[in-house]
Coordinates of C-alpha atoms in Angstrom, one line a residue:
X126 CA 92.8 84.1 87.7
X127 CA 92.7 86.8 90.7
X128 CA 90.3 87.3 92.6
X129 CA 88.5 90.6 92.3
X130 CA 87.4 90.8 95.4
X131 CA 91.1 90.7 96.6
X132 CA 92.4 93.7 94.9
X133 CA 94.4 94.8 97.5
X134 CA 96.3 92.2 97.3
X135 CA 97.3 92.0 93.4
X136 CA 96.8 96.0 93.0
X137 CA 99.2 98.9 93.1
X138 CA 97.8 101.7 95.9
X139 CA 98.7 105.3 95.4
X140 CA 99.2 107.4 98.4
X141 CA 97.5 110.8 98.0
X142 CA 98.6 113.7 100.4
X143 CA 95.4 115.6 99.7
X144 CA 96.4 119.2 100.2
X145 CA 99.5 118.4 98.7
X146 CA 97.7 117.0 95.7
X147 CA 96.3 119.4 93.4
X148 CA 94.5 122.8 94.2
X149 CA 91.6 123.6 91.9
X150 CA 90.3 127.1 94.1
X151 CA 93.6 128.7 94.3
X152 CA 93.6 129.3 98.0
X153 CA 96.8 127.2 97.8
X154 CA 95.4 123.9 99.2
X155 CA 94.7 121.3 97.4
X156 CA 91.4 119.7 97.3
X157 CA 89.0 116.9 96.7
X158 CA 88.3 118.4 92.7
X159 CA 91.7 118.8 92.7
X160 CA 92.3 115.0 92.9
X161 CA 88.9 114.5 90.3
X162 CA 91.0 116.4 88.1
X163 CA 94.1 114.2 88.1
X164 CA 92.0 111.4 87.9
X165 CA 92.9 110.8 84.4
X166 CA 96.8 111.3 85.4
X167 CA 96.3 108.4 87.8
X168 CA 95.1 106.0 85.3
X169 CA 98.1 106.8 82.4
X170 CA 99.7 105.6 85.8
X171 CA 98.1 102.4 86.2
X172 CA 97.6 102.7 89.8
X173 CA 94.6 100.6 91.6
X174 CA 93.5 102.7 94.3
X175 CA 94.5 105.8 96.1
X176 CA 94.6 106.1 99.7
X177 CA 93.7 109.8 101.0
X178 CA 95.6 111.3 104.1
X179 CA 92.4 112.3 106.3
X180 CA 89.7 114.4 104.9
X181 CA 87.2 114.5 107.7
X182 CA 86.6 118.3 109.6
X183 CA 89.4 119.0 111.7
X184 CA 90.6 122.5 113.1
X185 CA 94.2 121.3 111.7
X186 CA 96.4 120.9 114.6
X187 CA 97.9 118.1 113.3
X188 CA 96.9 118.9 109.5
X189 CA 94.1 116.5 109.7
X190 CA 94.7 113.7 112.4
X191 CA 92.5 115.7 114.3
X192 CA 89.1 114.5 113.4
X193 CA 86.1 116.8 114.9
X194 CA 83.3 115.3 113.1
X195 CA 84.4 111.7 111.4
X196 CA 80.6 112.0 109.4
X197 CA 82.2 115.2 107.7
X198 CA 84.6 116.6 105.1
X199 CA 86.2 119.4 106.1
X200 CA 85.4 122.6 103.4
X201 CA 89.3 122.7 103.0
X202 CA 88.9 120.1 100.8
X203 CA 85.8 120.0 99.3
X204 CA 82.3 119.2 100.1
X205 CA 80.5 116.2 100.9
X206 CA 79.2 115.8 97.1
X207 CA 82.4 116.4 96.2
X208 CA 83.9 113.0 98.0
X209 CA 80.8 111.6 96.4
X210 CA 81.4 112.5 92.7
X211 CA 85.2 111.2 93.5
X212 CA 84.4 107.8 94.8
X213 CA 81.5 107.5 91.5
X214 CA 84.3 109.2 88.9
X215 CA 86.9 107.3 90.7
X216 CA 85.1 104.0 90.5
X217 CA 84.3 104.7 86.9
X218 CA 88.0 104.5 85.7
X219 CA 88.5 101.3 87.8
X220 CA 90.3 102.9 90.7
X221 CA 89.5 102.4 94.0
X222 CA 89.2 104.5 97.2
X223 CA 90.7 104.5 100.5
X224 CA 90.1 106.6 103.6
X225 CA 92.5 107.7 106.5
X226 CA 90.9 106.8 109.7
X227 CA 91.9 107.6 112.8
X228 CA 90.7 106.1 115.7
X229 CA 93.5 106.5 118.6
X230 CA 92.3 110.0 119.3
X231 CA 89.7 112.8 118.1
X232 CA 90.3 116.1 118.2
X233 CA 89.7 118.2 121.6
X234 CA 87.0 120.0 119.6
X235 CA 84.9 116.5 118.8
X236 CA 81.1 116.8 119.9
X237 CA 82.2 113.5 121.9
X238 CA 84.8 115.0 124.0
X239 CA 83.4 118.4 124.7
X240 CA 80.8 116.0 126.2
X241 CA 83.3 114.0 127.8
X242 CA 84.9 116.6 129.6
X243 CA 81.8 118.6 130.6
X244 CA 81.3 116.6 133.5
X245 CA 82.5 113.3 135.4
X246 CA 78.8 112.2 135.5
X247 CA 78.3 112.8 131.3
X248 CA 77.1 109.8 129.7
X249 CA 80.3 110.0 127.4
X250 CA 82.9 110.0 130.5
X251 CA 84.0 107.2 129.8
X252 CA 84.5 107.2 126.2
X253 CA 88.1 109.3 126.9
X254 CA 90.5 108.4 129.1
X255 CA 90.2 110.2 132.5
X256 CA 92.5 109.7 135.4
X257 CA 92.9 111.3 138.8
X258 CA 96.9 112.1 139.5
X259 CA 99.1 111.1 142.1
X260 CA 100.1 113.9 145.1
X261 CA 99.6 116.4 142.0
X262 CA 101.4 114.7 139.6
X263 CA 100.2 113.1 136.6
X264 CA 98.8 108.9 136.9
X265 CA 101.5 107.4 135.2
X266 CA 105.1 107.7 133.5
X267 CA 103.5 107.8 129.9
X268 CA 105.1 109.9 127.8
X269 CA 103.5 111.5 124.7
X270 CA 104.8 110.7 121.2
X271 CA 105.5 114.2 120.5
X272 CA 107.2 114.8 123.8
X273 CA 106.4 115.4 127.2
X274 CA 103.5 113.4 129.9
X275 CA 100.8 112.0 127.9
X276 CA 98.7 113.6 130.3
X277 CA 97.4 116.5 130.3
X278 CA 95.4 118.5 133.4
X279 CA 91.5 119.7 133.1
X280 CA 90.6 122.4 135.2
X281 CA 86.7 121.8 134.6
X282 CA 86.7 118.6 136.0
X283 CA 90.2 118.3 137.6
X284 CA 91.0 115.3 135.9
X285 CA 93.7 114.5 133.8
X286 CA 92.9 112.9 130.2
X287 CA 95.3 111.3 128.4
X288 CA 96.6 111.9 124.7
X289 CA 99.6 110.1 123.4
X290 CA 100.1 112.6 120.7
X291 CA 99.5 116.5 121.0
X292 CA 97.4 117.6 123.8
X293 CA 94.5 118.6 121.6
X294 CA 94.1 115.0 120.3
X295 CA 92.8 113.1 123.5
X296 CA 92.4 108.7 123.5
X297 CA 89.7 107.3 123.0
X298 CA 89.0 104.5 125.5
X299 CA 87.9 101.1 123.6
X300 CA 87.2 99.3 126.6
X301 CA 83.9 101.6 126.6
X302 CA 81.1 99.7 124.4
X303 CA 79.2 102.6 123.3
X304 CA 82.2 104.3 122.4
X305 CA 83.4 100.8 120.3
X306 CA 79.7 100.6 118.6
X307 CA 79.5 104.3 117.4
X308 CA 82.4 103.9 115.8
X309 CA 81.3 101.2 113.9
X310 CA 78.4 102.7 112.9
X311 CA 80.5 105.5 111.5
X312 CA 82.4 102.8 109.5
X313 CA 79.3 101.5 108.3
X314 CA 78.6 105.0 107.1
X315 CA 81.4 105.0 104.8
X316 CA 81.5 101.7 103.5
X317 CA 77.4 102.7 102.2
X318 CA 79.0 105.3 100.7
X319 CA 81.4 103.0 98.5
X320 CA 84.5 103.6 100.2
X321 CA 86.8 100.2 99.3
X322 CA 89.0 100.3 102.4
X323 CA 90.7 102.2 105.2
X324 CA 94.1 102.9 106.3
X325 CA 94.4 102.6 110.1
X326 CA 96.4 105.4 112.3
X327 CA 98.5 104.3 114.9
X328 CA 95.9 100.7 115.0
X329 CA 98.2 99.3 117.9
X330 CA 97.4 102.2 120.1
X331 CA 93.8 101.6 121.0
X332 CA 93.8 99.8 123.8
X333 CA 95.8 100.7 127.0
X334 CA 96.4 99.0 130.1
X335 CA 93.2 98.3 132.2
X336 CA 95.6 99.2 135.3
X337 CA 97.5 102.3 134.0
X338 CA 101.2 100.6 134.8
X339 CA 103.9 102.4 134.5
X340 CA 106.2 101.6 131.7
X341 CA 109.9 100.7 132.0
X342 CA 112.4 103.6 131.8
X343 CA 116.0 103.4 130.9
X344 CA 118.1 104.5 134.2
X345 CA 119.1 108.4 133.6
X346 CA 116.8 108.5 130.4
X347 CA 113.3 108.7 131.8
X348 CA 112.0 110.0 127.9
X349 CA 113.1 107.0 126.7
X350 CA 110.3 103.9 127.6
X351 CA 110.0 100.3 126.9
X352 CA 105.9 100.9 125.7
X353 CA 104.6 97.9 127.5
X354 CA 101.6 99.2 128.6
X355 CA 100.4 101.9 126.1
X356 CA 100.3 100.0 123.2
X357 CA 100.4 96.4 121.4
X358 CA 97.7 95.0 124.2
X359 CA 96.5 91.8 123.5
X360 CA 93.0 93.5 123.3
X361 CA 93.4 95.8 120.4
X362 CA 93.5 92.0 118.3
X363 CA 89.8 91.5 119.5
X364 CA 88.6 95.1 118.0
X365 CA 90.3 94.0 114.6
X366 CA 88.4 91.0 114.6
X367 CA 85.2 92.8 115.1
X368 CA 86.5 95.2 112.8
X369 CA 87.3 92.4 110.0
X370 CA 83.6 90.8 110.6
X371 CA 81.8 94.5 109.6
X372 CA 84.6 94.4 106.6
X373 CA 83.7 91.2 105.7
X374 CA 79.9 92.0 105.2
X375 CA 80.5 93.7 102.0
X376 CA 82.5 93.0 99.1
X377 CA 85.7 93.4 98.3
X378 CA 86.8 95.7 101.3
X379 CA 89.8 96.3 103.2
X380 CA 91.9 97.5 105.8
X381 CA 95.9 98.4 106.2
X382 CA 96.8 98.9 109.6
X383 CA 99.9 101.8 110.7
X384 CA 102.0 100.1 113.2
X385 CA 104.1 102.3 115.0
X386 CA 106.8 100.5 116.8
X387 CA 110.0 102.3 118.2
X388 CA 112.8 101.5 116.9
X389 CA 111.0 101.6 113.6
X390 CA 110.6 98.6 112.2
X391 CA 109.0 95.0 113.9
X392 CA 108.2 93.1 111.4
X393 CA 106.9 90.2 113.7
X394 CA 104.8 92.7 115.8
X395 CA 103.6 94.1 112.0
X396 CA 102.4 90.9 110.9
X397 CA 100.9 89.9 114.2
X398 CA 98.1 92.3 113.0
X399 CA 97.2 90.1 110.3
X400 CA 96.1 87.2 112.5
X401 CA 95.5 84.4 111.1
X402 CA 95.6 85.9 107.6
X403 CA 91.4 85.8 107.6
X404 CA 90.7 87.3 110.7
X405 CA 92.4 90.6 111.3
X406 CA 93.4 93.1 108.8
X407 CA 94.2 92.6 104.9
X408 CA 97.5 94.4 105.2
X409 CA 99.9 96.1 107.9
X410 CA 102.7 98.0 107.5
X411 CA 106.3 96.9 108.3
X412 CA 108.3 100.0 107.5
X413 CA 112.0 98.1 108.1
X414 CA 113.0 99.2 104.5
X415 CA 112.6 103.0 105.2
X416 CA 114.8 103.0 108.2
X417 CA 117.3 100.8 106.1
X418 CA 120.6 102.3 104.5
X419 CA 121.4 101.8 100.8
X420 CA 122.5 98.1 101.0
X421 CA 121.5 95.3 99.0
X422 CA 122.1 92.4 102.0
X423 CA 120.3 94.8 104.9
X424 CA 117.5 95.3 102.0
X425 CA 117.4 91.6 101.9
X426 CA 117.3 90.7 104.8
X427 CA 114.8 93.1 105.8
X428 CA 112.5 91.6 103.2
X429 CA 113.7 88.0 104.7
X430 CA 112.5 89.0 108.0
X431 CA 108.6 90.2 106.7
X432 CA 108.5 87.4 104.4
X433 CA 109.2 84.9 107.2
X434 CA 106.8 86.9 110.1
X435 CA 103.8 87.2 107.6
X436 CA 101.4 84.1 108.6
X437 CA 101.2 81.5 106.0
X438 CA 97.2 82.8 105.0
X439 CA 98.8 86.6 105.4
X440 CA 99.7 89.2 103.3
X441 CA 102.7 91.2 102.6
X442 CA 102.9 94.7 101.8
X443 CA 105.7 97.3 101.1
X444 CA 106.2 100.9 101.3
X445 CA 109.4 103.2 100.5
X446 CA 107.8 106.5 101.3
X447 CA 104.9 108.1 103.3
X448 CA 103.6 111.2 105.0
X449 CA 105.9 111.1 107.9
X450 CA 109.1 110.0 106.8
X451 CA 111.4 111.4 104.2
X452 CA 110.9 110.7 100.5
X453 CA 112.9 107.6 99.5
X454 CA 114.4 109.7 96.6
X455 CA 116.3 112.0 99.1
X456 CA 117.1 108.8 101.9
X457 CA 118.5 106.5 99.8
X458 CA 120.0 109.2 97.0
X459 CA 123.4 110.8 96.9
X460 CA 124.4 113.3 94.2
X461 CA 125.4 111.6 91.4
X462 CA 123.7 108.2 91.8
X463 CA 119.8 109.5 92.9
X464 CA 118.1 108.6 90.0
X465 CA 120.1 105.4 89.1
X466 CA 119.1 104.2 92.7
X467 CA 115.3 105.7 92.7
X468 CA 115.4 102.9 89.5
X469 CA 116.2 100.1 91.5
X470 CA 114.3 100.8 94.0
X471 CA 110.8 100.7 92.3
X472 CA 112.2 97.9 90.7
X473 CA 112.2 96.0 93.8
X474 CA 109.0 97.8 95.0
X475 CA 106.8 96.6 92.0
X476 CA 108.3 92.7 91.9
X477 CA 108.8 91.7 95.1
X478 CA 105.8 89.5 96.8
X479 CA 103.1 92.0 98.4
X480 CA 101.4 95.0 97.6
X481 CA 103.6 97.9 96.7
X482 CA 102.2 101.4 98.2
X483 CA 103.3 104.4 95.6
X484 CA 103.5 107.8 97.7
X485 CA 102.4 111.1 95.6
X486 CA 105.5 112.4 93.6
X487 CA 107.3 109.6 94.4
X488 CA 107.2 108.4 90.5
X489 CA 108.8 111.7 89.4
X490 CA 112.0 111.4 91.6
X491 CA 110.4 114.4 93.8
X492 CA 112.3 115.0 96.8
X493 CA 112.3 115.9 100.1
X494 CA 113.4 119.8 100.7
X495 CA 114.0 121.3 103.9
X496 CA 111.6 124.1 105.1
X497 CA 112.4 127.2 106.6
X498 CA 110.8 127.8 109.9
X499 CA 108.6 130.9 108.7
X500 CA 106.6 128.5 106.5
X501 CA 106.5 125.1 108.7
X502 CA 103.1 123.9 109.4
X503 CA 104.0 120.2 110.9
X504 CA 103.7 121.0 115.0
X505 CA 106.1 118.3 115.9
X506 CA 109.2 120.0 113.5
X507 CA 108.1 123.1 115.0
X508 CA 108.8 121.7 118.5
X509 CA 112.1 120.7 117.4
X510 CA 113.3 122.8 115.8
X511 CA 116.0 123.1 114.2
X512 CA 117.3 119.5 115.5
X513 CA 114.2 118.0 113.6
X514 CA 113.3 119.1 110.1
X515 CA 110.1 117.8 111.0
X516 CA 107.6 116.0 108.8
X517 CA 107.0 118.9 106.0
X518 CA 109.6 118.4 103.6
X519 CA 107.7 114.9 102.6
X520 CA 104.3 117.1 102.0
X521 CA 105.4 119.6 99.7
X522 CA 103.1 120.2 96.8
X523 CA 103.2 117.8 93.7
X524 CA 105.1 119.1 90.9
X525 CA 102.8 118.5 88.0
X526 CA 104.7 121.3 85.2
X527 CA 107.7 123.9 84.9
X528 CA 105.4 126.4 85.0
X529 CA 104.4 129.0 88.2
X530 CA 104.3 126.9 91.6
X531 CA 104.8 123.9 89.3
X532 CA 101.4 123.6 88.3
X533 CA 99.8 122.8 91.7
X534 CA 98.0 126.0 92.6
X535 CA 96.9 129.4 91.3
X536 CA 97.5 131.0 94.6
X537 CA 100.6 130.9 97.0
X538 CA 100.8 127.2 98.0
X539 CA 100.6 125.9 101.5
X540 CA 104.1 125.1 101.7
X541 CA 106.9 125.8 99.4
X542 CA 107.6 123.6 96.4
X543 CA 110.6 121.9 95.6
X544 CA 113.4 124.2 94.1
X545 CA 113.7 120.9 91.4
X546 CA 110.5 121.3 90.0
X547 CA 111.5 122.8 86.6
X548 CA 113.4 119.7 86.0
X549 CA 111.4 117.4 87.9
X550 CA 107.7 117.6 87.2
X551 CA 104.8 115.4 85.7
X552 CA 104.6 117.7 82.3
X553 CA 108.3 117.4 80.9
X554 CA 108.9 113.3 82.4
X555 CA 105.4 112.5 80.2
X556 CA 107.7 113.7 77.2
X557 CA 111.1 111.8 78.4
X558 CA 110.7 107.8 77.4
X559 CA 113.5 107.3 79.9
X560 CA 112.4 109.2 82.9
X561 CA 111.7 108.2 86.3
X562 CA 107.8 108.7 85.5
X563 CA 107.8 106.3 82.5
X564 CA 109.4 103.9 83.8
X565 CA 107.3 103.6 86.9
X566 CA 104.4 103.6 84.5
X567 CA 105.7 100.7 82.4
X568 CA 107.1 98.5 85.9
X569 CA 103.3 98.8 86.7
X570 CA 102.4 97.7 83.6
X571 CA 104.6 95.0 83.4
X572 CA 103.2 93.8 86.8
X573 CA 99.8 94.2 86.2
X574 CA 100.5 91.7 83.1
X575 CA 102.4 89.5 85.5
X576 CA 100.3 87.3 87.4
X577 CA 103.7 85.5 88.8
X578 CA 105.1 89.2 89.7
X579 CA 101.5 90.5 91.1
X580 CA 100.7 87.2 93.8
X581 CA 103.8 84.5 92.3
X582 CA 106.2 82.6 95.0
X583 CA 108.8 84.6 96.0
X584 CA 112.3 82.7 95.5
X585 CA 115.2 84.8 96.3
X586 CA 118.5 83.2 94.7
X587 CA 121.1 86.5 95.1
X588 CA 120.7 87.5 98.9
X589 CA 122.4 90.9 98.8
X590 CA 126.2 89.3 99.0
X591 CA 128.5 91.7 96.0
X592 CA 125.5 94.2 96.2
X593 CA 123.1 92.1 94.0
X594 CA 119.7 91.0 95.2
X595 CA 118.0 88.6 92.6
X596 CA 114.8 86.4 92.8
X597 CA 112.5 84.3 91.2
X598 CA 108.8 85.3 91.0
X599 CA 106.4 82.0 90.2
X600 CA 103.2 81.2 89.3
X601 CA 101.1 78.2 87.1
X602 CA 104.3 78.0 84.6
X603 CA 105.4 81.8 84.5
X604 CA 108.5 82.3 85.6
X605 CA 110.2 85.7 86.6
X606 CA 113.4 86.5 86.9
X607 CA 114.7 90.2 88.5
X608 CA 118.3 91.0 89.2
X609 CA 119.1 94.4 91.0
X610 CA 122.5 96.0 91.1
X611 CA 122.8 98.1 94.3
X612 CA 126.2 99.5 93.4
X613 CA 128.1 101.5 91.1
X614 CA 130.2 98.7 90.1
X615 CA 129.4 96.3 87.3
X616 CA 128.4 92.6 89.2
X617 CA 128.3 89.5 87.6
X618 CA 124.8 87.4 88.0
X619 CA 125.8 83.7 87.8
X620 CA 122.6 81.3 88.0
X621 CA 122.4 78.0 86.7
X622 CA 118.8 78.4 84.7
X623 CA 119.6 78.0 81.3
X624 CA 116.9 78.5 78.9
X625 CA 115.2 80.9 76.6
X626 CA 114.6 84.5 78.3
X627 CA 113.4 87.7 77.4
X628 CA 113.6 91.2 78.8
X629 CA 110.6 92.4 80.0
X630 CA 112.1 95.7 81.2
X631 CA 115.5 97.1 81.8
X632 CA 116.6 100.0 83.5
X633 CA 119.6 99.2 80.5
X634 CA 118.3 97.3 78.0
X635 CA 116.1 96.7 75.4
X636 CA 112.5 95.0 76.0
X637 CA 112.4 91.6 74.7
X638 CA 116.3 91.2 74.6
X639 CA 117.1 87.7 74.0
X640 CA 119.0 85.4 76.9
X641 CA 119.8 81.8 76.7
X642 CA 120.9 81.5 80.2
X643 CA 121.0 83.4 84.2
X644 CA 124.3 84.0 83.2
X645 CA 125.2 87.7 82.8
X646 CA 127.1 91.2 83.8
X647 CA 124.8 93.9 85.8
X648 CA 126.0 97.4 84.8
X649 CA 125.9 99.6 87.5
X650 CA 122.7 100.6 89.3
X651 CA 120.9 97.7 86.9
X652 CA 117.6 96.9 87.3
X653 CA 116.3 93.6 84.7
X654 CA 113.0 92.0 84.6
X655 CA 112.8 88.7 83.0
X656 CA 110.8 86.1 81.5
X657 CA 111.0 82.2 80.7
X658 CA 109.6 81.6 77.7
X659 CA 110.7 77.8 77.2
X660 CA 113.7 75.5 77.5
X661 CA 117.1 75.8 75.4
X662 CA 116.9 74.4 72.3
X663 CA 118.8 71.9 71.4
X664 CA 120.7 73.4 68.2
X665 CA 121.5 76.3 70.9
X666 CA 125.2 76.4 71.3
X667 CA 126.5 75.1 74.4
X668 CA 128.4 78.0 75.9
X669 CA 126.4 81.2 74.4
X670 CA 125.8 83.7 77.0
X671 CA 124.5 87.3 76.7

């Protein structure tokens, strides 16, 4: 038996983009509703929980990580009853809720910073980061995430605050106790509420440097920094632990923490997060596979390397998609092979140990589509344009039907949709057994039968060598078996596990297919579930193989 109050762990958690979503206005955003609506959508799914991109008031410089009132919903999206009647609807159907919080920055417009910066002597001063410069230069070498000095010059108080993102999102400064206590007051808020959980921006940001160092430059490549001082302080573990006491309070609550590391990908700094496995947060994210290319032994031995750096109390978790980097369908596709390979990889996604996070459209095969500059709302592709594509092309609306602007809105959506949408939409997969959407629907199925798949050991027995990546999955006498074929080659499995085996689910063959043995020829782009129902028998022939 799971534990209920550990759903996060055993659960599959769907990653909504909210104005992405589904627009029930027509103003061509979607909206809280919107997502009510598609509520009975999510449960054909299967899916456990849904994690919102941020829905608090924000005047949208950064489409929502700019929070100017954390106790409110912005009317974008909907109203305050409206995130009510979701979490109670939600809730109803068995599906949980999680909320984007950010808490490296607010907004320039949040009451607390207008405060902030009204005076050096206001009682929130300190709750930002203010710094005098340096012979008229900025304090430090910190450079901003989106480019440029993290600093940025006030003429009302001739100060310089810092904000590691866009100007208009300043720090908050954790070392400040009243700053720390009212945002856990406004945590407690939620959590009364009936939110289940948060997902944490940027959560090793929070603290900085008590002395402001300057961080390590490459020689003739002063952008470039070695972040030692900005981020992952030893600190920021004590405000998890706080953080995981509050959690802790009420029942069956959690937390997934955004670790942004450059170069992508740490799992050891990922998993540090976790603490002990009791103490910090539920879940972080290591996002090693998305900066991967298509290879079965660097998939491998990315997983190898999280496996190994979660602590032995900790939790994994995986993700092949997200807000901010582009869709897994369009990274790891080429033309000819995208669909085979979006097989495999939710294959993998949906057995391996840890808790698989689904992003919207992702179980229809949509893709990630360039936008044209005119209709670019992302501020950091803007920037960089047109040497960065910018974020954008992973937000485009969901397509839910063939029909006009595939069925998301009424009205001229935010941003353009996908030019595949009359092929590739939620209305015509529902019809096609063999389509990217059914097949996601029954992997989560299969898992959510599966306690060995959903919290089993994790064995691997084919480490990526040939293309082929094949593991056992274990728990209280159920034993798994899934073999991936990562090439367009046929590959030959060759385990010594002979026995009686059934099919759970094929990307090529038939449920409940018969095996005597781990002895057998992937086709191409194969992707095979399965199960040990009892030892050989002894009139079995010797040598039969399937």
């Amino acid at each position: 038996m799971t534990d209920p109050f550990e759903w996060w762990k055993h659960g599959v958690i769907y990653q909504i983009y909210p104005r992405s979503f589904y627009d029930s206005n027509g103003d061509g955003v979607g909206d809280i509703p919107g997502i009510i609506e598609k509520l009975d959508y999510l449960s054909y799914l299967g899916v456990d929980a849904i994690w919102l991109s941020p829905i608090n008031a924000s005047p949208m410089y950064d489409c929502g990580y700019d929070i100017s009132d954390y106790y409110a919903i912005d009317p974008v999206f909907g109203s305050s009853s409206d995130f009510d009647r979701l979490v109670d609807t939600a809730h109803s159907r068995g599906i949980r809720i999680i909320m984007d919080l950010v808490l490296n920055h607010t907004s320039h417009l949040h009451r607390w910073f207008l405060s902030s910066r009204s005076s050096r002597s206001n009682p929130m001063r300190n709750w930002y980061l203010w710094r005098d410069g340096e012979a008229g230069r900025p304090p430090n070498n910190w450079r901003s995430a989106f480019g440029g000095s993290a600093w940025k010059w006030d003429e009302m108080t001739c100060q310089y605050y810092l904000h590691s993102f866009l100007e208009e999102q300043p720090d908050l400064n954790w070392r400040d106790e009243g700053l720390r206590a009212a945002v856990f007051r406004m945590i407690r808020h939620w959590l009364d509420r009936g939110v289940d959980g948060f997902r944490l921006d940027v959560v090793n940001w929070l603290i900085k440097d008590r002395r402001f160092r300057n961080n390590q430059s490459l020689p003739g490549i002063p952008f470039f920094q070695k972040h030692r001082y900005d981020r992952n302080r030893p600190e920021t573990h004590d405000i998890l632990r706080e953080l995981r006491l509050i959690l802790d309070e009420y029942d069956g609550r959690m937390a997934v923490g955004e670790v942004f590391t450059l170069p992508p990908g740490d799992p050891v700094l990922s998993a540090s997060y976790l603490g002990s496995g009791h103490d910090e947060l539920h879940l972080a994210f290591d996002f090693s596979l998305m900066y991967r290319p298509w290879s079965a032994r660097r998939f491998y031995r990315a997983l190898r390397r999280w496996t190994n750096a979660v602590p032995e109390d900790g939790w994994p978790c995986h993700v092949l998609s997200n807000h901010d980097q582009t869709r897994s369908m369009s990274r790891y596709g080429r033309e000819g092979d995208r669909e085979k390979r979006a097989l495999v990889a939710a294959t993998l996604l949906m057995t391996i140990r840890g808790t698989p996070f689904l992003y919207y459209g992702e179980e229809i095969g949509m893709q990630g589509w360039r936008i044209p500059r005119s209709d670019m709302r992302d501020p950091l592709g803007k920037r960089y344009w047109p040497l960065f594509a910018g974020r954008d092309p992973a937000r485009t609306p969901m397509q839910w039907s063939p029909g006009d602007n595939a069925g998301f809105s009424a009205g001229r959506p935010w941003l353009p949709i996908g030019v595949d949408y009359p092929r590739v939409n939620v209305e015509t997969e529902r019809a096609d057994r063999y389509s990217i959407l059914n097949y996601y629907r029954s992997l989560i199925a299969v898992r959510r039968a599966s306690p060995a798949l959903r919290i089993g050991s994790w064995e691997p027995v084919l480490k990526g060598y040939h293309g082929t990546i094949g593991y056992y999955r274990r728990l209280d006498g159920e034993t798994v078996f899934v073999a991936l074929n990562f090439t367009d080659k046929s590959r030959r499995v060759h385990v010594h596990d002979r026995g009686q085996w059934i099919v759970l689910l094929s990307s090529h063959r038939s449920t409940n297919t018969h095996f005597t043995s781990l002895e057998f020829t992937l086709s191409p782009y194969e992707a095979t579930i399965l199960k040990k129902i009892g030892p050989l028998p002894r009139h079995a022939p010797a040598d039969r193989k399937i």
